[in-house]
PDB file of C-alpha atoms in Angstrom:
ATOM      1  CA  MET A   1     -60.857  36.457 -15.889  1.00  0.00           C
ATOM      2  CA  ASN A   2     -57.475  35.181 -17.176  1.00  0.00           C
ATOM      3  CA  SER A   3     -56.919  31.890 -16.370  1.00  0.00           C
ATOM      4  CA  CYS A   4     -53.021  32.355 -15.383  1.00  0.00           C
ATOM      5  CA  SER A   5     -51.898  35.235 -13.121  1.00  0.00           C
ATOM      6  CA  ILE A   6     -49.091  36.264 -11.029  1.00  0.00           C
ATOM      7  CA  THR A   7     -50.160  38.526  -8.053  1.00  0.00           C
ATOM      8  CA  ARG A   8     -48.628  40.673  -5.089  1.00  0.00           C
ATOM      9  CA  GLU A   9     -51.776  39.371  -2.955  1.00  0.00           C
ATOM     10  CA  PRO A  10     -52.437  36.282  -0.706  1.00  0.00           C
ATOM     11  CA  ILE A  11     -53.567  33.386  -2.758  1.00  0.00           C
ATOM     12  CA  LYS A  12     -57.164  32.313  -1.888  1.00  0.00           C
ATOM     13  CA  VAL A  13     -57.187  28.868  -2.791  1.00  0.00           C
ATOM     14  CA  GLU A  14     -60.758  28.112  -2.622  1.00  0.00           C
ATOM     15  CA  GLU A  15     -61.703  30.906  -5.082  1.00  0.00           C
ATOM     16  CA  ILE A  16     -59.016  29.123  -7.459  1.00  0.00           C
ATOM     17  CA  ALA A  17     -60.617  25.704  -6.816  1.00  0.00           C
ATOM     18  CA  SER A  18     -63.878  27.165  -7.678  1.00  0.00           C
ATOM     19  CA  ARG A  19     -63.120  28.826 -10.903  1.00  0.00           C
ATOM     20  CA  VAL A  20     -62.353  24.899 -12.467  1.00  0.00           C
ATOM     21  CA  THR A  21     -65.165  23.350 -10.285  1.00  0.00           C
ATOM     22  CA  ARG A  22     -68.085  22.482 -12.836  1.00  0.00           C
ATOM     23  CA  PRO A  23     -70.620  19.869 -13.740  1.00  0.00           C
ATOM     24  CA  GLU A  24     -68.682  17.636 -16.037  1.00  0.00           C
ATOM     25  CA  ALA A  25     -65.612  17.501 -13.633  1.00  0.00           C
ATOM     26  CA  GLY A  26     -65.753  14.831 -11.304  1.00  0.00           C
ATOM     27  CA  ALA A  27     -62.096  15.452  -9.780  1.00  0.00           C
ATOM     28  CA  VAL A  28     -60.582  18.707  -8.612  1.00  0.00           C
ATOM     29  CA  ALA A  29     -56.505  18.851  -8.249  1.00  0.00           C
ATOM     30  CA  LEU A  30     -55.228  21.490  -6.000  1.00  0.00           C
ATOM     31  CA  PHE A  31     -51.482  21.950  -5.352  1.00  0.00           C
ATOM     32  CA  ILE A  32     -50.318  24.648  -2.755  1.00  0.00           C
ATOM     33  CA  GLY A  33     -46.520  25.268  -3.182  1.00  0.00           C
ATOM     34  CA  THR A  34     -45.905  26.980   0.256  1.00  0.00           C
ATOM     35  CA  VAL A  35     -42.676  28.387   1.830  1.00  0.00           C
ATOM     36  CA  ARG A  36     -40.839  25.889   3.577  1.00  0.00           C
ATOM     37  CA  GLU A  37     -38.515  26.834   6.658  1.00  0.00           C
ATOM     38  CA  LEU A  38     -35.907  24.471   6.393  1.00  0.00           C
ATOM     39  CA  THR A  39     -33.891  23.806   3.455  1.00  0.00           C
ATOM     40  CA  GLY A  40     -31.176  20.844   4.623  1.00  0.00           C
ATOM     41  CA  ASP A  41     -29.900  22.547   7.264  1.00  0.00           C
ATOM     42  CA  LYS A  42     -30.495  26.183   6.377  1.00  0.00           C
ATOM     43  CA  ARG A  43     -33.223  27.962   8.249  1.00  0.00           C
ATOM     44  CA  THR A  44     -35.235  30.539   5.992  1.00  0.00           C
ATOM     45  CA  LEU A  45     -36.530  33.829   7.569  1.00  0.00           C
ATOM     46  CA  TYR A  46     -38.806  34.596   4.239  1.00  0.00           C
ATOM     47  CA  LEU A  47     -38.598  34.701   0.833  1.00  0.00           C
ATOM     48  CA  GLU A  48     -38.675  37.241  -2.047  1.00  0.00           C
ATOM     49  CA  TYR A  49     -39.989  36.400  -5.023  1.00  0.00           C
ATOM     50  CA  GLN A  50     -39.545  38.099  -8.352  1.00  0.00           C
ATOM     51  CA  ALA A  51     -40.850  37.776 -11.908  1.00  0.00           C
ATOM     52  CA  TYR A  52     -40.719  38.910 -15.724  1.00  0.00           C
ATOM     53  CA  GLU A  53     -44.307  39.316 -15.194  1.00  0.00           C
ATOM     54  CA  ALA A  54     -45.328  39.643 -19.051  1.00  0.00           C
ATOM     55  CA  MET A  55     -43.605  36.735 -19.982  1.00  0.00           C
ATOM     56  CA  ALA A  56     -44.292  35.028 -16.876  1.00  0.00           C
ATOM     57  CA  VAL A  57     -48.035  34.900 -17.726  1.00  0.00           C
ATOM     58  CA  LYS A  58     -47.188  34.084 -21.201  1.00  0.00           C
ATOM     59  CA  LYS A  59     -45.519  30.974 -20.164  1.00  0.00           C
ATOM     60  CA  LEU A  60     -48.011  30.112 -17.588  1.00  0.00           C
ATOM     61  CA  GLU A  61     -50.560  30.564 -20.235  1.00  0.00           C
ATOM     62  CA  GLN A  62     -48.272  28.162 -22.453  1.00  0.00           C
ATOM     63  CA  ILE A  63     -48.390  25.105 -19.656  1.00  0.00           C
ATOM     64  CA  ARG A  64     -52.440  25.567 -20.046  1.00  0.00           C
ATOM     65  CA  THR A  65     -51.981  25.044 -23.412  1.00  0.00           C
ATOM     66  CA  GLU A  66     -49.690  22.117 -23.215  1.00  0.00           C
ATOM     67  CA  ILE A  67     -52.013  20.733 -20.950  1.00  0.00           C
ATOM     68  CA  GLY A  68     -55.178  21.181 -23.067  1.00  0.00           C
ATOM     69  CA  GLU A  69     -53.167  19.339 -25.929  1.00  0.00           C
ATOM     70  CA  ARG A  70     -52.343  16.221 -23.441  1.00  0.00           C
ATOM     71  CA  TRP A  71     -55.485  15.908 -21.384  1.00  0.00           C
ATOM     72  CA  PRO A  72     -58.065  17.847 -23.460  1.00  0.00           C
ATOM     73  CA  ASP A  73     -61.131  17.240 -21.057  1.00  0.00           C
ATOM     74  CA  ALA A  74     -58.648  19.356 -18.399  1.00  0.00           C
ATOM     75  CA  GLN A  75     -59.401  23.480 -17.104  1.00  0.00           C
ATOM     76  CA  VAL A  76     -56.594  24.809 -15.194  1.00  0.00           C
ATOM     77  CA  VAL A  77     -55.835  27.855 -13.194  1.00  0.00           C
ATOM     78  CA  ILE A  78     -52.347  28.952 -12.242  1.00  0.00           C
ATOM     79  CA  VAL A  79     -51.807  31.522  -9.739  1.00  0.00           C
ATOM     80  CA  HIS A  80     -48.295  32.230  -8.465  1.00  0.00           C
ATOM     81  CA  ARG A  81     -47.312  35.204  -5.814  1.00  0.00           C
ATOM     82  CA  ILE A  82     -44.362  37.246  -6.068  1.00  0.00           C
ATOM     83  CA  GLY A  83     -43.004  39.927  -3.267  1.00  0.00           C
ATOM     84  CA  ARG A  84     -42.264  39.149   0.203  1.00  0.00           C
ATOM     85  CA  LEU A  85     -43.621  35.693   1.389  1.00  0.00           C
ATOM     86  CA  GLU A  86     -43.403  34.519   5.040  1.00  0.00           C
ATOM     87  CA  ILE A  87     -42.939  30.862   6.401  1.00  0.00           C
ATOM     88  CA  THR A  88     -46.145  28.729   5.084  1.00  0.00           C
ATOM     89  CA  ASP A  89     -47.297  31.250   2.865  1.00  0.00           C
ATOM     90  CA  ILE A  90     -48.539  30.076  -0.196  1.00  0.00           C
ATOM     91  CA  ALA A  91     -46.582  30.997  -3.281  1.00  0.00           C
ATOM     92  CA  VAL A  92     -48.459  28.958  -5.901  1.00  0.00           C
ATOM     93  CA  ALA A  93     -51.343  27.557  -6.273  1.00  0.00           C
ATOM     94  CA  ILE A  94     -52.550  25.020  -9.260  1.00  0.00           C
ATOM     95  CA  ALA A  95     -55.994  24.004 -10.028  1.00  0.00           C
ATOM     96  CA  VAL A  96     -57.101  21.229 -12.611  1.00  0.00           C
ATOM     97  CA  SER A  97     -60.169  19.807 -13.299  1.00  0.00           C
ATOM     98  CA  THR A  98     -61.169  16.624 -15.220  1.00  0.00           C
ATOM     99  CA  PRO A  99     -64.371  14.158 -15.663  1.00  0.00           C
ATOM    100  CA  HIS A 100     -61.960  11.730 -13.632  1.00  0.00           C
ATOM    101  CA  ARG A 101     -59.232  11.771 -10.997  1.00  0.00           C
ATOM    102  CA  ASP A 102     -56.227  10.202 -12.951  1.00  0.00           C
ATOM    103  CA  SER A 103     -55.788  13.042 -15.187  1.00  0.00           C
ATOM    104  CA  ALA A 104     -56.616  15.521 -13.057  1.00  0.00           C
ATOM    105  CA  TYR A 105     -53.421  14.321 -10.942  1.00  0.00           C
ATOM    106  CA  GLU A 106     -51.387  14.071 -13.895  1.00  0.00           C
ATOM    107  CA  ALA A 107     -52.043  17.283 -15.570  1.00  0.00           C
ATOM    108  CA  ASN A 108     -51.447  18.945 -12.187  1.00  0.00           C
ATOM    109  CA  ARG A 109     -48.115  17.268 -11.450  1.00  0.00           C
ATOM    110  CA  TYR A 110     -47.185  18.391 -15.218  1.00  0.00           C
ATOM    111  CA  ALA A 111     -47.734  21.937 -14.300  1.00  0.00           C
ATOM    112  CA  ILE A 112     -45.882  22.453 -11.623  1.00  0.00           C
ATOM    113  CA  GLU A 113     -42.760  20.520 -13.096  1.00  0.00           C
ATOM    114  CA  ARG A 114     -43.176  22.803 -16.332  1.00  0.00           C
ATOM    115  CA  ILE A 115     -43.295  25.966 -13.886  1.00  0.00           C
ATOM    116  CA  LYS A 116     -39.847  25.059 -12.687  1.00  0.00           C
ATOM    117  CA  GLU A 117     -38.513  24.929 -16.211  1.00  0.00           C
ATOM    118  CA  ILE A 118     -40.011  27.505 -18.195  1.00  0.00           C
ATOM    119  CA  VAL A 119     -41.439  30.452 -16.330  1.00  0.00           C
ATOM    120  CA  PRO A 120     -39.190  33.107 -15.371  1.00  0.00           C
ATOM    121  CA  ILE A 121     -39.779  33.622 -11.661  1.00  0.00           C
ATOM    122  CA  TRP A 122     -37.113  33.424  -9.192  1.00  0.00           C
ATOM    123  CA  LYS A 123     -36.892  33.294  -5.599  1.00  0.00           C
ATOM    124  CA  LYS A 124     -34.432  34.606  -3.264  1.00  0.00           C
ATOM    125  CA  GLU A 125     -34.084  33.071   0.322  1.00  0.00           C
ATOM    126  CA  HIS A 126     -33.002  35.375   3.087  1.00  0.00           C
ATOM    127  CA  TRP A 127     -31.450  33.326   6.055  1.00  0.00           C
ATOM    128  CA  GLU A 128     -30.238  34.870   9.531  1.00  0.00           C
ATOM    129  CA  ASP A 129     -26.487  34.877   7.964  1.00  0.00           C
ATOM    130  CA  GLY A 130     -27.282  35.946   4.570  1.00  0.00           C
ATOM    131  CA  GLU A 131     -29.369  35.694   1.102  1.00  0.00           C
ATOM    132  CA  GLU A 132     -29.073  34.020  -1.788  1.00  0.00           C
ATOM    133  CA  TRP A 133     -31.086  33.806  -5.485  1.00  0.00           C
ATOM    134  CA  ILE A 134     -32.039  30.202  -5.879  1.00  0.00           C
ATOM    135  CA  GLY A 135     -31.677  28.816  -9.261  1.00  0.00           C
ATOM    136  CA  ASN A 136     -31.559  25.252 -10.905  1.00  0.00           C
ATOM    137  CA  GLN A 137     -33.793  23.471  -8.471  1.00  0.00           C
ATOM    138  CA  LYS A 138     -34.515  20.746 -11.256  1.00  0.00           C
ATOM    139  CA  GLY A 139     -30.628  19.849 -11.399  1.00  0.00           C
ATOM    140  CA  THR A 140     -30.709  20.909 -14.987  1.00  0.00           C
ATOM    141  CA  GLN A 141     -27.417  21.677 -17.101  1.00  0.00           C
ATOM    142  CA  GLU A 142     -26.075  24.820 -18.257  1.00  0.00           C
ATOM    143  CA  TYR A 143     -28.854  26.315 -20.890  1.00  0.00           C
ATOM    144  CA  LYS A 144     -25.994  25.901 -23.441  1.00  0.00           C
ATOM    145  CA  THR A 145     -28.276  27.242 -26.374  1.00  0.00           C
ATOM    146  CA  GLY A 146     -30.029  29.888 -24.564  1.00  0.00           C
ATOM    147  CA  LYS A 147     -33.058  27.953 -24.380  1.00  0.00           C
ATOM    148  CA  PRO A 148     -34.635  25.732 -21.444  1.00  0.00           C
ATOM    149  CA  GLU A 149     -34.584  22.064 -22.117  1.00  0.00           C
ATOM    150  CA  VAL A 150     -37.760  20.797 -23.124  1.00  0.00           C
ATOM    151  CA  THR A 151     -38.438  17.502 -21.551  1.00  0.00           C
ATOM    152  CA  GLU A 152     -41.164  15.633 -21.864  1.00  0.00           C
ATOM    153  CA  ILE A 153     -42.857  14.177 -18.799  1.00  0.00           C
ATOM    154  CA  GLU A 154     -43.868  10.769 -19.368  1.00  0.00           C
ATOM    155  CA  ASN A 155     -47.651  10.096 -18.832  1.00  0.00           C
TER     156      ASN A 155
ATOM    157  CA  MET B   1     -29.230  50.280 -32.531  1.00  0.00           C
ATOM    158  CA  LYS B   2     -30.734  50.384 -29.470  1.00  0.00           C
ATOM    159  CA  ILE B   3     -31.447  47.502 -27.341  1.00  0.00           C
ATOM    160  CA  LYS B   4     -33.336  47.438 -24.115  1.00  0.00           C
ATOM    161  CA  VAL B   5     -32.131  45.041 -21.885  1.00  0.00           C
ATOM    162  CA  LEU B   6     -33.741  43.402 -18.615  1.00  0.00           C
ATOM    163  CA  LEU B   7     -31.942  41.994 -15.713  1.00  0.00           C
ATOM    164  CA  PHE B   8     -33.520  39.652 -12.997  1.00  0.00           C
ATOM    165  CA  ALA B   9     -32.401  37.985  -9.820  1.00  0.00           C
ATOM    166  CA  HIS B  10     -28.719  38.038  -9.282  1.00  0.00           C
ATOM    167  CA  LEU B  11     -27.960  39.808 -12.373  1.00  0.00           C
ATOM    168  CA  GLN B  12     -30.261  42.986 -11.309  1.00  0.00           C
ATOM    169  CA  GLU B  13     -28.229  43.338  -8.415  1.00  0.00           C
ATOM    170  CA  GLU B  14     -24.899  42.839  -9.522  1.00  0.00           C
ATOM    171  CA  ALA B  15     -25.995  45.554 -12.587  1.00  0.00           C
ATOM    172  CA  GLY B  16     -27.530  47.746  -9.989  1.00  0.00           C
ATOM    173  CA  LYS B  17     -30.703  48.006 -12.120  1.00  0.00           C
ATOM    174  CA  GLY B  18     -33.092  45.834 -13.371  1.00  0.00           C
ATOM    175  CA  GLU B  19     -33.221  47.947 -17.158  1.00  0.00           C
ATOM    176  CA  VAL B  20     -30.420  49.194 -19.361  1.00  0.00           C
ATOM    177  CA  GLU B  21     -30.158  50.593 -22.770  1.00  0.00           C
ATOM    178  CA  LEU B  22     -27.332  49.531 -24.653  1.00  0.00           C
ATOM    179  CA  GLU B  23     -26.000  50.860 -28.149  1.00  0.00           C
ATOM    180  CA  LEU B  24     -25.161  47.516 -29.902  1.00  0.00           C
ATOM    181  CA  GLN B  25     -22.441  47.488 -32.426  1.00  0.00           C
ATOM    182  CA  GLY B  26     -23.139  43.976 -33.814  1.00  0.00           C
ATOM    183  CA  ASP B  27     -26.636  42.530 -33.996  1.00  0.00           C
ATOM    184  CA  THR B  28     -26.886  39.143 -32.456  1.00  0.00           C
ATOM    185  CA  VAL B  29     -27.692  38.005 -28.689  1.00  0.00           C
ATOM    186  CA  LYS B  30     -24.129  36.578 -28.326  1.00  0.00           C
ATOM    187  CA  GLU B  31     -22.493  39.780 -29.409  1.00  0.00           C
ATOM    188  CA  LEU B  32     -25.052  41.439 -26.633  1.00  0.00           C
ATOM    189  CA  MET B  33     -23.946  39.260 -23.921  1.00  0.00           C
ATOM    190  CA  ALA B  34     -20.036  40.018 -24.574  1.00  0.00           C
ATOM    191  CA  VAL B  35     -20.922  43.331 -23.802  1.00  0.00           C
ATOM    192  CA  MET B  36     -23.165  43.250 -20.881  1.00  0.00           C
ATOM    193  CA  GLU B  37     -20.699  40.764 -19.421  1.00  0.00           C
ATOM    194  CA  LYS B  38     -17.674  43.365 -19.848  1.00  0.00           C
ATOM    195  CA  GLU B  39     -19.555  46.372 -19.007  1.00  0.00           C
ATOM    196  CA  TYR B  40     -21.583  45.199 -15.887  1.00  0.00           C
ATOM    197  CA  ARG B  41     -19.085  42.673 -14.897  1.00  0.00           C
ATOM    198  CA  LEU B  42     -22.262  39.863 -14.967  1.00  0.00           C
ATOM    199  CA  THR B  43     -21.405  36.372 -13.240  1.00  0.00           C
ATOM    200  CA  ARG B  44     -22.986  32.849 -14.141  1.00  0.00           C
ATOM    201  CA  LEU B  45     -24.189  34.517 -17.974  1.00  0.00           C
ATOM    202  CA  PRO B  46     -23.765  31.148 -19.245  1.00  0.00           C
ATOM    203  CA  GLN B  47     -26.615  29.507 -16.835  1.00  0.00           C
ATOM    204  CA  ALA B  48     -28.672  32.236 -18.277  1.00  0.00           C
ATOM    205  CA  MET B  49     -31.569  31.624 -20.467  1.00  0.00           C
ATOM    206  CA  ILE B  50     -32.187  34.311 -22.968  1.00  0.00           C
ATOM    207  CA  ALA B  51     -35.829  36.042 -24.213  1.00  0.00           C
ATOM    208  CA  VAL B  52     -36.389  38.363 -27.066  1.00  0.00           C
ATOM    209  CA  ASN B  53     -39.641  40.325 -26.646  1.00  0.00           C
ATOM    210  CA  GLU B  54     -40.841  37.822 -24.241  1.00  0.00           C
ATOM    211  CA  GLU B  55     -40.102  34.629 -26.209  1.00  0.00           C
ATOM    212  CA  PHE B  56     -36.877  32.207 -25.755  1.00  0.00           C
ATOM    213  CA  ALA B  57     -34.158  32.742 -27.965  1.00  0.00           C
ATOM    214  CA  ASP B  58     -30.543  31.735 -28.446  1.00  0.00           C
ATOM    215  CA  GLU B  59     -27.256  33.375 -28.890  1.00  0.00           C
ATOM    216  CA  GLU B  60     -27.402  33.388 -32.704  1.00  0.00           C
ATOM    217  CA  THR B  61     -30.729  35.421 -32.508  1.00  0.00           C
ATOM    218  CA  VAL B  62     -30.227  38.450 -34.651  1.00  0.00           C
ATOM    219  CA  LEU B  63     -31.508  41.558 -33.051  1.00  0.00           C
ATOM    220  CA  LYS B  64     -33.348  44.582 -34.235  1.00  0.00           C
ATOM    221  CA  GLU B  65     -33.588  47.743 -33.087  1.00  0.00           C
ATOM    222  CA  GLY B  66     -36.008  48.450 -30.232  1.00  0.00           C
ATOM    223  CA  ASP B  67     -35.838  44.727 -29.384  1.00  0.00           C
ATOM    224  CA  SER B  68     -36.105  43.792 -25.372  1.00  0.00           C
ATOM    225  CA  VAL B  69     -33.916  41.184 -24.308  1.00  0.00           C
ATOM    226  CA  ALA B  70     -34.319  39.741 -21.208  1.00  0.00           C
ATOM    227  CA  ILE B  71     -31.569  37.656 -19.409  1.00  0.00           C
ATOM    228  CA  LEU B  72     -32.837  35.210 -17.547  1.00  0.00           C
ATOM    229  CA  PRO B  73     -30.940  33.264 -14.513  1.00  0.00           C
ATOM    230  CA  PRO B  74     -32.296  29.878 -14.144  1.00  0.00           C
ATOM    231  CA  VAL B  75     -35.815  29.836 -12.806  1.00  0.00           C
ATOM    232  CA  SER B  76     -36.985  28.743  -9.357  1.00  0.00           C
ATOM    233  CA  GLY B  77     -40.703  29.699  -9.147  1.00  0.00           C
ATOM    234  CA  GLY B  78     -43.010  27.416  -7.826  1.00  0.00           C
TER     235      GLY B  78
END
């Protein structure tokens, strides 16, 4: 089974955590990104996620490789859901297992930050009075070179 | 040469479709972007990232017949 994937089905977090659980690991950090109702004073009714699927899977696998270089003991599974998601639905789940907890937390944080930088997935917020594709959540500048800015997260 | 162009998020809505085939006169991403902006009236293109055959590229990247170019608005996954 591939370690990173895009799905249209509800994400089962226990199944994802179980895929990194192993005798060598003393820690499994599981991050679950959920659909939030309120952003500032805007009330979201539901979200719509779209992906450039083939590339998104490649970029999720790239993040897994980057984590493997920084935390060689880590095992990672990332699943991102696309399509229509309701409030509190799970949009993304990241499971990282390591022998000790520090690196599990660090590697898991690294994964979600990198997803927001390099993985071609977009979300559209639907409100009562409108809708908008959301971009640039990290507040990065224009991509003048056409490439994403590659910033190292300090360990 | 023929280039397949993939569009996402607001760009897809502006163009009315997610995929177009273009007969490109030049051979760089920059020239392709100029054509897309003019023909499909796409907005916020300076903020977009470019991928050629599923790998990030830039404006100077030279294209060849049959390439797939994806125009990627700032991503918002997670």
